[in-house]
Structures are given as C-alpha cells and as structure tokens.
mmCIF file of C-alpha atoms in Angstrom:
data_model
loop_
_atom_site.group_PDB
_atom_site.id
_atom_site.type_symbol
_atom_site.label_atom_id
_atom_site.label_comp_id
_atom_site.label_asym_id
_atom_site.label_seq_id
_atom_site.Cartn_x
_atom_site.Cartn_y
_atom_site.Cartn_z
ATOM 1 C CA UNK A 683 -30.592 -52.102 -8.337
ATOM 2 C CA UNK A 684 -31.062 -51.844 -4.844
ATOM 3 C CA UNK A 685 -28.949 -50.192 -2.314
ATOM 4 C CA UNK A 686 -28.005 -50.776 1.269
ATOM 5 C CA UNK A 687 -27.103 -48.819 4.354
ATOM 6 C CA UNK A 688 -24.051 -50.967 4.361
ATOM 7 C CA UNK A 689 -22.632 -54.179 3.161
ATOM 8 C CA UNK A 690 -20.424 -55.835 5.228
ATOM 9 C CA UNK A 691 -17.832 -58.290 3.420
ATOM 10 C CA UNK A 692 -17.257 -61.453 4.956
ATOM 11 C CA UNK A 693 -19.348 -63.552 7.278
ATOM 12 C CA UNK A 694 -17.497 -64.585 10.133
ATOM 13 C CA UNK A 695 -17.829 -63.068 13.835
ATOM 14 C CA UNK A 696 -17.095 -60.011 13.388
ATOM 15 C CA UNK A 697 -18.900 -59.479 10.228
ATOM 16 C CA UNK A 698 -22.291 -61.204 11.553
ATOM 17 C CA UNK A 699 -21.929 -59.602 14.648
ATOM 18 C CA UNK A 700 -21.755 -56.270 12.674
ATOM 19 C CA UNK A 701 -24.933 -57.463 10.778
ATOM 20 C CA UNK A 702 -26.826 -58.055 14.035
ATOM 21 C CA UNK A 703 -26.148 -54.683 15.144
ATOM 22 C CA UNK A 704 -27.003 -53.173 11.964
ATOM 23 C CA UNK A 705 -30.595 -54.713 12.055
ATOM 24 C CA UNK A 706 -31.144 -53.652 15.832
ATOM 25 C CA UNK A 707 -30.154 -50.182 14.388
ATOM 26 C CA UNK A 708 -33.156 -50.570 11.624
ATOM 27 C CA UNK A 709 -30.258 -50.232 9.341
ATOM 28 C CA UNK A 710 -30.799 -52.745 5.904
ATOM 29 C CA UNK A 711 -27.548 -54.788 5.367
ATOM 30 C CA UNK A 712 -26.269 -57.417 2.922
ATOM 31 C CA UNK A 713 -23.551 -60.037 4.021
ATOM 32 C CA UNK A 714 -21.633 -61.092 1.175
ATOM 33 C CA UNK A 715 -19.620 -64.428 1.932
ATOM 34 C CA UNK A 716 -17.591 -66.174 -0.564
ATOM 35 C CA UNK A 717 -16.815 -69.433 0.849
ATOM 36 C CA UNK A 718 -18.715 -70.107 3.763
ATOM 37 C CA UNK A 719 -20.311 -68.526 6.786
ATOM 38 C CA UNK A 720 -18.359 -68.484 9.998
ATOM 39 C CA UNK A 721 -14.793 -68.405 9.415
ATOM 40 C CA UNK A 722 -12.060 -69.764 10.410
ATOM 41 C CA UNK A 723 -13.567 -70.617 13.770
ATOM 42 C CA UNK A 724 -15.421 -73.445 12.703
ATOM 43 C CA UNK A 725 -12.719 -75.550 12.768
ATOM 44 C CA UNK A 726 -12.498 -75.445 16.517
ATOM 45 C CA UNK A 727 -13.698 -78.535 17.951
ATOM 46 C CA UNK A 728 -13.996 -76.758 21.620
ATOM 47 C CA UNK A 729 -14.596 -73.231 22.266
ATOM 48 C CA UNK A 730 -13.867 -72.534 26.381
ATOM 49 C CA UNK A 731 -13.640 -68.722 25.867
ATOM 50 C CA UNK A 732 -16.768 -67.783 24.854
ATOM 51 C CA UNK A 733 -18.580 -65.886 27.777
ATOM 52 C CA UNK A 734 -21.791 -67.739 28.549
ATOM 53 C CA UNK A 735 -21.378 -70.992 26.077
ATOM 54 C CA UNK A 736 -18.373 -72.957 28.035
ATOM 55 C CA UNK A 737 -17.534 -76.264 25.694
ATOM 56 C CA UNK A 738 -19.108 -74.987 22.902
ATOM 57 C CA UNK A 739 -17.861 -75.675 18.919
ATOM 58 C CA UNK A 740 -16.923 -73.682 16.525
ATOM 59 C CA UNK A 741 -18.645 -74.847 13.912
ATOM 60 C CA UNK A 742 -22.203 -74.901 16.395
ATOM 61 C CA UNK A 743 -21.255 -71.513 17.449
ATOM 62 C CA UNK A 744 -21.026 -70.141 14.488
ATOM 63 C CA UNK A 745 -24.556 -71.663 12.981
ATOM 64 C CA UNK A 746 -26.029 -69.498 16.006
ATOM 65 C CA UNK A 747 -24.922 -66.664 15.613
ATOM 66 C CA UNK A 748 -25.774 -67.241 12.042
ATOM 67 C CA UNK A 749 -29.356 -67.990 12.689
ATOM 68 C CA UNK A 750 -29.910 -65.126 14.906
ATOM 69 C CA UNK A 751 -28.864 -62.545 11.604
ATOM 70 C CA UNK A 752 -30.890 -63.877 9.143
ATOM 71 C CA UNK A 753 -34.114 -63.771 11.721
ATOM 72 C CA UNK A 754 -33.079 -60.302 12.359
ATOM 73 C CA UNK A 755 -33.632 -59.476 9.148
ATOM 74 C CA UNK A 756 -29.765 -59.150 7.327
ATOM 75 C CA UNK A 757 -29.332 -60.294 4.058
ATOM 76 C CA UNK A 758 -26.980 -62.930 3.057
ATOM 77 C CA UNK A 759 -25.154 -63.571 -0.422
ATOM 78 C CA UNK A 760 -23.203 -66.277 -0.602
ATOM 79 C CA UNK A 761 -20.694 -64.636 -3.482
ATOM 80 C CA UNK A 762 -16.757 -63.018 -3.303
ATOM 81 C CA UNK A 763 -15.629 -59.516 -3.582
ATOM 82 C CA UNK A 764 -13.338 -59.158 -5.806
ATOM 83 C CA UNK A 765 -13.335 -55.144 -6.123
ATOM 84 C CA UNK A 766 -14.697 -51.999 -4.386
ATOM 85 C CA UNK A 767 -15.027 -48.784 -5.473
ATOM 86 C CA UNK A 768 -16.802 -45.640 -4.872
ATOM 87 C CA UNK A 769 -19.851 -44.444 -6.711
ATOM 88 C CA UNK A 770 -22.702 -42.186 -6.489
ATOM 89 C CA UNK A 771 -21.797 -40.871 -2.964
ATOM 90 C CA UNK A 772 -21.696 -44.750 -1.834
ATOM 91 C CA UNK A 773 -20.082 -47.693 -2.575
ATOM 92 C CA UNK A 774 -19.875 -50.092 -5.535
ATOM 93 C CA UNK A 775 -18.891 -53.722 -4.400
ATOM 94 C CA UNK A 776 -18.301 -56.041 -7.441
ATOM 95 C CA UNK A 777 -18.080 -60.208 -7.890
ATOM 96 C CA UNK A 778 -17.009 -61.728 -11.207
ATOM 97 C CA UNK A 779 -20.389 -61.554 -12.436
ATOM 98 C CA UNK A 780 -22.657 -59.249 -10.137
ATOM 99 C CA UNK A 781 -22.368 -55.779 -8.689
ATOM 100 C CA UNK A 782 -24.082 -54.644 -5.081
ATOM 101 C CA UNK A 783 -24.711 -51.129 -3.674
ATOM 102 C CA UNK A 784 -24.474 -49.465 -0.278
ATOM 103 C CA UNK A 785 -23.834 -46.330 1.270
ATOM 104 C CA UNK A 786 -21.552 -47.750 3.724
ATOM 105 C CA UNK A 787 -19.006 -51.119 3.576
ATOM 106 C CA UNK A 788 -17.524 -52.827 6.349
ATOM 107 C CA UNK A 789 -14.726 -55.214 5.684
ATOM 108 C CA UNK A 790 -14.532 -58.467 7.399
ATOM 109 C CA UNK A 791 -12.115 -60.099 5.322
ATOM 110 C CA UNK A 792 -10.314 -62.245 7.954
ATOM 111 C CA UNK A 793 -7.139 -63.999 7.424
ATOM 112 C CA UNK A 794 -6.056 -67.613 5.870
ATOM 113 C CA UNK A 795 -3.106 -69.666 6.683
ATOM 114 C CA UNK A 796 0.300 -69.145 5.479
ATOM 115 C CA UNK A 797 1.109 -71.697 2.869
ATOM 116 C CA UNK A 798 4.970 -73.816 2.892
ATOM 117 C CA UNK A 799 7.695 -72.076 1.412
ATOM 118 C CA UNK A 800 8.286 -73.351 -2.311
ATOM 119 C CA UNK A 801 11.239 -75.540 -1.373
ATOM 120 C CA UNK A 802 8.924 -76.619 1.483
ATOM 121 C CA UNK A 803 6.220 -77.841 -0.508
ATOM 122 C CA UNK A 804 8.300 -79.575 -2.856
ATOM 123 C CA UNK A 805 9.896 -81.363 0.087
ATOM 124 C CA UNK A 806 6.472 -82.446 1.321
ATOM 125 C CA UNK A 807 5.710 -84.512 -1.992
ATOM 126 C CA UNK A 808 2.426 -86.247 -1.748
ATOM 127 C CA UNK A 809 2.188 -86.094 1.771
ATOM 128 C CA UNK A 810 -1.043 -84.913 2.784
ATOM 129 C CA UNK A 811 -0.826 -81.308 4.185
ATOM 130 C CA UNK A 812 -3.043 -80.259 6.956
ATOM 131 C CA UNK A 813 -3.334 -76.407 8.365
ATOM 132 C CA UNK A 814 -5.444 -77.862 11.112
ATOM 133 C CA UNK A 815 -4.855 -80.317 13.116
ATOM 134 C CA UNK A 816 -7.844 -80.786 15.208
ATOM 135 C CA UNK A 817 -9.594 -81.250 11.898
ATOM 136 C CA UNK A 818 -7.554 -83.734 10.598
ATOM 137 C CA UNK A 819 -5.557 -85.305 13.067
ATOM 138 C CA UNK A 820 -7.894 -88.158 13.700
ATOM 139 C CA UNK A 821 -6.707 -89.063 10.073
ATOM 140 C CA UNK A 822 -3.068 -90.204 11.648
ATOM 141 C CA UNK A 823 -3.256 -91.930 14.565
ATOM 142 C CA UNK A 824 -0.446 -93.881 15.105
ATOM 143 C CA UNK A 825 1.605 -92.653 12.549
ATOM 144 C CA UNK A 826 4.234 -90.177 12.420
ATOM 145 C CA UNK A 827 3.798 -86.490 11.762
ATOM 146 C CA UNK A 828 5.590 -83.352 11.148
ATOM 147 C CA UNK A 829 4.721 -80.126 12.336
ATOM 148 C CA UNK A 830 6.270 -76.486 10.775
ATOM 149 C CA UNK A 831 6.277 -73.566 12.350
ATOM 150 C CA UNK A 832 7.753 -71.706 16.197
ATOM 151 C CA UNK A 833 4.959 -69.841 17.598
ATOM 152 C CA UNK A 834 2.012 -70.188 20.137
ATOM 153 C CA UNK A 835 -0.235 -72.364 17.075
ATOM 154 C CA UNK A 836 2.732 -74.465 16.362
ATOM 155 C CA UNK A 837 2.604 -75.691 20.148
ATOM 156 C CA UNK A 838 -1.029 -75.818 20.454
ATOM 157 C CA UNK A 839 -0.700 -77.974 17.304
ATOM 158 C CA UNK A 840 2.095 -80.303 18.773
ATOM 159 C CA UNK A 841 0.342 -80.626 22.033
ATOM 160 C CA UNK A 842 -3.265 -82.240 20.569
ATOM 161 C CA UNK A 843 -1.226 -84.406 17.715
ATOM 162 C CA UNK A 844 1.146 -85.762 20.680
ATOM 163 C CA UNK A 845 -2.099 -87.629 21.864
ATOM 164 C CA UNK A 846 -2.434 -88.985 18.223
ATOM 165 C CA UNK A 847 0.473 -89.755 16.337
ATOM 166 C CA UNK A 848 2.915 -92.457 17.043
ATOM 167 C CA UNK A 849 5.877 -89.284 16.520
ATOM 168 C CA UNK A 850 5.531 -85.822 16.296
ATOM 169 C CA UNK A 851 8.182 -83.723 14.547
ATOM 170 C CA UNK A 852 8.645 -80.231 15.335
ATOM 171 C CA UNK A 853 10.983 -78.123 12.696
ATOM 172 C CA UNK A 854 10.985 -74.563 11.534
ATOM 173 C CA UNK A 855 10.444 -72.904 8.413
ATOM 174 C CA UNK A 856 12.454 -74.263 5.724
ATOM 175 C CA UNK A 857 13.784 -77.140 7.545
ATOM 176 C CA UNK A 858 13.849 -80.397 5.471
ATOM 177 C CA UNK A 859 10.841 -82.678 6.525
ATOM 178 C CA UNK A 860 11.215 -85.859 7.888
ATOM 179 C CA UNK A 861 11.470 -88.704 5.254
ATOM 180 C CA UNK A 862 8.719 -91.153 7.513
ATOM 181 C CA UNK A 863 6.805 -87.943 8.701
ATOM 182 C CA UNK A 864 3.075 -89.318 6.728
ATOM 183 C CA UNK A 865 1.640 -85.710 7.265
ATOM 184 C CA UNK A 866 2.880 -82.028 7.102
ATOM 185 C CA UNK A 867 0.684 -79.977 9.521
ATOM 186 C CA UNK A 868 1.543 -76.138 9.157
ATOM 187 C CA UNK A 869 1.243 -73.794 11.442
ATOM 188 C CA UNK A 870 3.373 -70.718 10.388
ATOM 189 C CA UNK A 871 0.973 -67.780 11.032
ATOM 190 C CA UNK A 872 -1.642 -66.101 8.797
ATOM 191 C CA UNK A 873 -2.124 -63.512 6.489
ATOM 192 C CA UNK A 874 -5.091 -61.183 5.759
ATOM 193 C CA UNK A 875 -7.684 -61.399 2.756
ATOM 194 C CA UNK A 876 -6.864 -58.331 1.548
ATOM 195 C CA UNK A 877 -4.920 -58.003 -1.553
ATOM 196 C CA UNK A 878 -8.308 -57.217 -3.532
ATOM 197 C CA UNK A 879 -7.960 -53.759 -1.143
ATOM 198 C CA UNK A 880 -4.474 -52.534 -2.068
ATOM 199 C CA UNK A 881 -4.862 -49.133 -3.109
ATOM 200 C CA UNK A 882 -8.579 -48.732 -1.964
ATOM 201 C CA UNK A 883 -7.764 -48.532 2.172
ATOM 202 C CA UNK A 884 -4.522 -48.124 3.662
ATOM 203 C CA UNK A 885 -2.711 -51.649 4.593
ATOM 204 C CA UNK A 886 0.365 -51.830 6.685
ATOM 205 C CA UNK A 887 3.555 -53.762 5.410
ATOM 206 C CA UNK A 888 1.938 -57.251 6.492
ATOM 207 C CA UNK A 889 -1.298 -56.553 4.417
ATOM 208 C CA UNK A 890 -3.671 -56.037 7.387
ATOM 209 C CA UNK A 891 -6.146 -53.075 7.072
ATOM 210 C CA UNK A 892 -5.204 -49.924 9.311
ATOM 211 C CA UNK A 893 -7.746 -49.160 11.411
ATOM 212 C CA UNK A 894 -7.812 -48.094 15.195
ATOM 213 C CA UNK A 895 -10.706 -49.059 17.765
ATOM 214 C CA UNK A 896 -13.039 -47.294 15.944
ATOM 215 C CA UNK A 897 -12.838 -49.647 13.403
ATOM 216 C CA UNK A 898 -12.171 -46.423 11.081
ATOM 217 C CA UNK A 899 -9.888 -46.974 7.722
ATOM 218 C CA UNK A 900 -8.179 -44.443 5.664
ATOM 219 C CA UNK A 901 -11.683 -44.105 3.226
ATOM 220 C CA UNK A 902 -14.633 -42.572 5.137
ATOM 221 C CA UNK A 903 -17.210 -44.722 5.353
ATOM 222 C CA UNK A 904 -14.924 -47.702 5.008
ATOM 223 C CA UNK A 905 -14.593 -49.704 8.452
ATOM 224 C CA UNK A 906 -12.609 -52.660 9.231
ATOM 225 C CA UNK A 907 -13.080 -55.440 11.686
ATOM 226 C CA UNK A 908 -12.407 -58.714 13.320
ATOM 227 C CA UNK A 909 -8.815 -60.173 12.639
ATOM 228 C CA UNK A 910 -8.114 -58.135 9.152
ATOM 229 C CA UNK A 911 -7.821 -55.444 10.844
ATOM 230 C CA UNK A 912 -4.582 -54.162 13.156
ATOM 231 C CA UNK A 913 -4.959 -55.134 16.830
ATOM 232 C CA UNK A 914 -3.119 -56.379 19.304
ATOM 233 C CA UNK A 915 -5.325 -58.971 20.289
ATOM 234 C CA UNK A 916 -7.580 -61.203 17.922
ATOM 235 C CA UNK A 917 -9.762 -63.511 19.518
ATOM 236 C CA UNK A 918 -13.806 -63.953 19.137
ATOM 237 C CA UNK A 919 -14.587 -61.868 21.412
ATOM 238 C CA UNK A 920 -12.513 -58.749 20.113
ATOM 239 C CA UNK A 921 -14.213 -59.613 16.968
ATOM 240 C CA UNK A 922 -17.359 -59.498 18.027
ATOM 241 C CA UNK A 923 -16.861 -56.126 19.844
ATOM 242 C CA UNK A 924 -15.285 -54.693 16.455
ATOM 243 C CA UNK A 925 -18.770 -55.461 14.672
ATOM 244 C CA UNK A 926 -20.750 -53.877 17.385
ATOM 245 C CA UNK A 927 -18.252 -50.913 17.562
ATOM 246 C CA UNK A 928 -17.917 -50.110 13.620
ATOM 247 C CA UNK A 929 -22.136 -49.858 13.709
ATOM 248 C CA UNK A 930 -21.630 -47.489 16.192
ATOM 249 C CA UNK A 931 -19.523 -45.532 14.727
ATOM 250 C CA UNK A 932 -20.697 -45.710 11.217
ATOM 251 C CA UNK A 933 -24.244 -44.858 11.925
ATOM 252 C CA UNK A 934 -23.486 -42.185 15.017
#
C-alpha cells in the first residue's frame, strides 16, 4: 500500500491550497474529499474579496484552484474519512471500505450549517428549506419567505431575498414560522466536521479543532486548517494562508 508525505482531508481552500504547497515542496500528497471539491464557497455567486480576481464565483474559483493541484502533481480521492489513527510511525486514515497511509495528515474538515431546532423543523412542514439563499432564492420570487437566525449571515441573507420575495420574515431561533412564509431559509451559524476526531485531536467545547497559527493540534504531526480550526477570522484568504502555513511548518 502506498504511503504519503501527508494526506490532507478535505478539499476546499485551505486543504488545496495546502496541496499546492506540498507539491512545490516535492512533497507527494493525497486529497481525500468526500462530497465534493471546493467547499462551501462554491455557493457564492460573487466573490469581491479575493485579491487579484474581483467579481469572481465561487464555484469558478474553486475549479481553479482545483486545476492548478492536480497539474502540480497532488493526488485526489474523491472518498470520506471516517477514522484516523496512528500506525507505523505515521498515520492510518480509514473510509468505510478503504484505508490510506501517510506520514503526516492535515485536516481540512470545514464546517456545515446548523440545522432547525426539532420543534423548528416540525414547524416548517413541507416547506422547502434552504441554507443558502443565493442558491436558491431565484426559486421564490414573489413569494413570501422566512428567514431564522440574528447574526451577520442572517442579514446578508435578508438583504439579497428582500430583492426577491414579495415578504421577507425575519425571526429567531425557535420562533414559530410564519403560516404563508413558502420557504424557511436558515442561517443560524455553523458547526465543524469534526465529530469523527473526538478523542484523536483536542476540540474545544464548540467542536472546532485547537490549533494556533501554526496550524499545530494537540497530536504531532496532526495540523489543522481553514475554518475547522480556531481563529478569529475565517475567510478565503485566512484559509488559504493556513494551507501554506501548516506545509511550512510540517515539513520545516
């Protein structure tokens, strides 16, 4: 079975950014993916904060960046973690039906949306629910809406349905939804992909992977980056930086 200098999990930003790096280094890396490559960022319609690409989308973004790690040389297997462990001085990363090898792992997990509360969800019905509303908003125009959640995404969300929708409802978590409202668009945060981790790297009490600049977990060898990772900031290009900066480090 063959072996890697380092397999990074996930394949958005961060992690192909990571993989770029580790080919420049001469460094052979694997990019395991289980859904599909890019992450959440493809569902951004307009990118304006993306030195040197102004306008740009996510989803065209991320094909580039894409394209320029497979030239380079990095491996990509389209197939989920489900495990890690160590072995034979190195790493052991396991699937449901496969098992890959390298000396080094990088996590680039990267968060999903938080799903309605239970007595949310049953208030929602068969309404359609939508965690992005840029993707599906075209879907509703004209008709009334509902929006859940208070922070900086909720508005975001508000302010591009507005343009849409014949009636935009705002309410918090847990408030009843609106009996006309056609679609529930949520917007109450994220979590990190990391529950497969607990117990392998230290997590703090929201489930995101500690780990400084450095990228450096609690398991040598073990770096995480992107948005799975605690920060103060996550945007693309902190992620970015965090794949450049755990190749760094792990190969210094």
């Amino acid at each position: 079975m063959k072996k890697y200098d380092v397999i990074i999990v996930g394949a958005g930003i961060a992690g192909m950014t990571a993989a770029i790096y580790a080919q420049r280094a001469g460094k052979s890396a694997l990019v395991l993916e289980g859904r599909m490559h890019g992450g959440q960022i493809i569902n951004t319609i307009n990118i304006e904060n993306w030195p040197g690409d102004f306008g740009v989308s996510g989803a065209d973004l991320s094909q580039k960046i894409f394209d320029q790690t497979v030239k380079l040389g990095a491996e990509v297997e389209y197939d989920e973690a489900v495990g890690i462990e160590e072995q034979d001085g190195g790493f052991s990363v396991k699937s449901e039906d496969a098992e890959y090898l390298a000396d080094k792992i990088i996590l680039a997990v990267g968060t999903e949306p938080r799903r309605l509360s239970e007595k949310q969800a049953k208030d929602a019905g068969k309404r359609a629910i939508s965690y992005c509303a840029t993707c599906d908003g075209a879907l509703y125009k004209g008709k009334p809406v509902v929006v859940v959640g208070s922070g900086n995404t909720a508005k975001h969300e508000i302010k591009y349905l507005e343009n849409i929708a014949s009636k935009v409802y705002h309410i918090h978590h847990d408030d009843p939804i609106p009996e006309d409202a056609e679609a529930v668009f949520v917007a109450i945060g994220r979590i990190p992909n990391t529950e497969f981790l607990e117990g392998f790297v230290d997590l703090d009490e929201y489930g995101y992977i500690i780990a400084g600049e450095d990228c450096k977990t609690s398991r040598a060898g073990v770096f995480a980056v992107g948005d799975c990772r605690t920060k103060s900031v996550r945007q693309l290009v902190t992620a970015a930086a965090d794949g450049a900066a755990a190749i760094s480090e792990l190969f210094s």
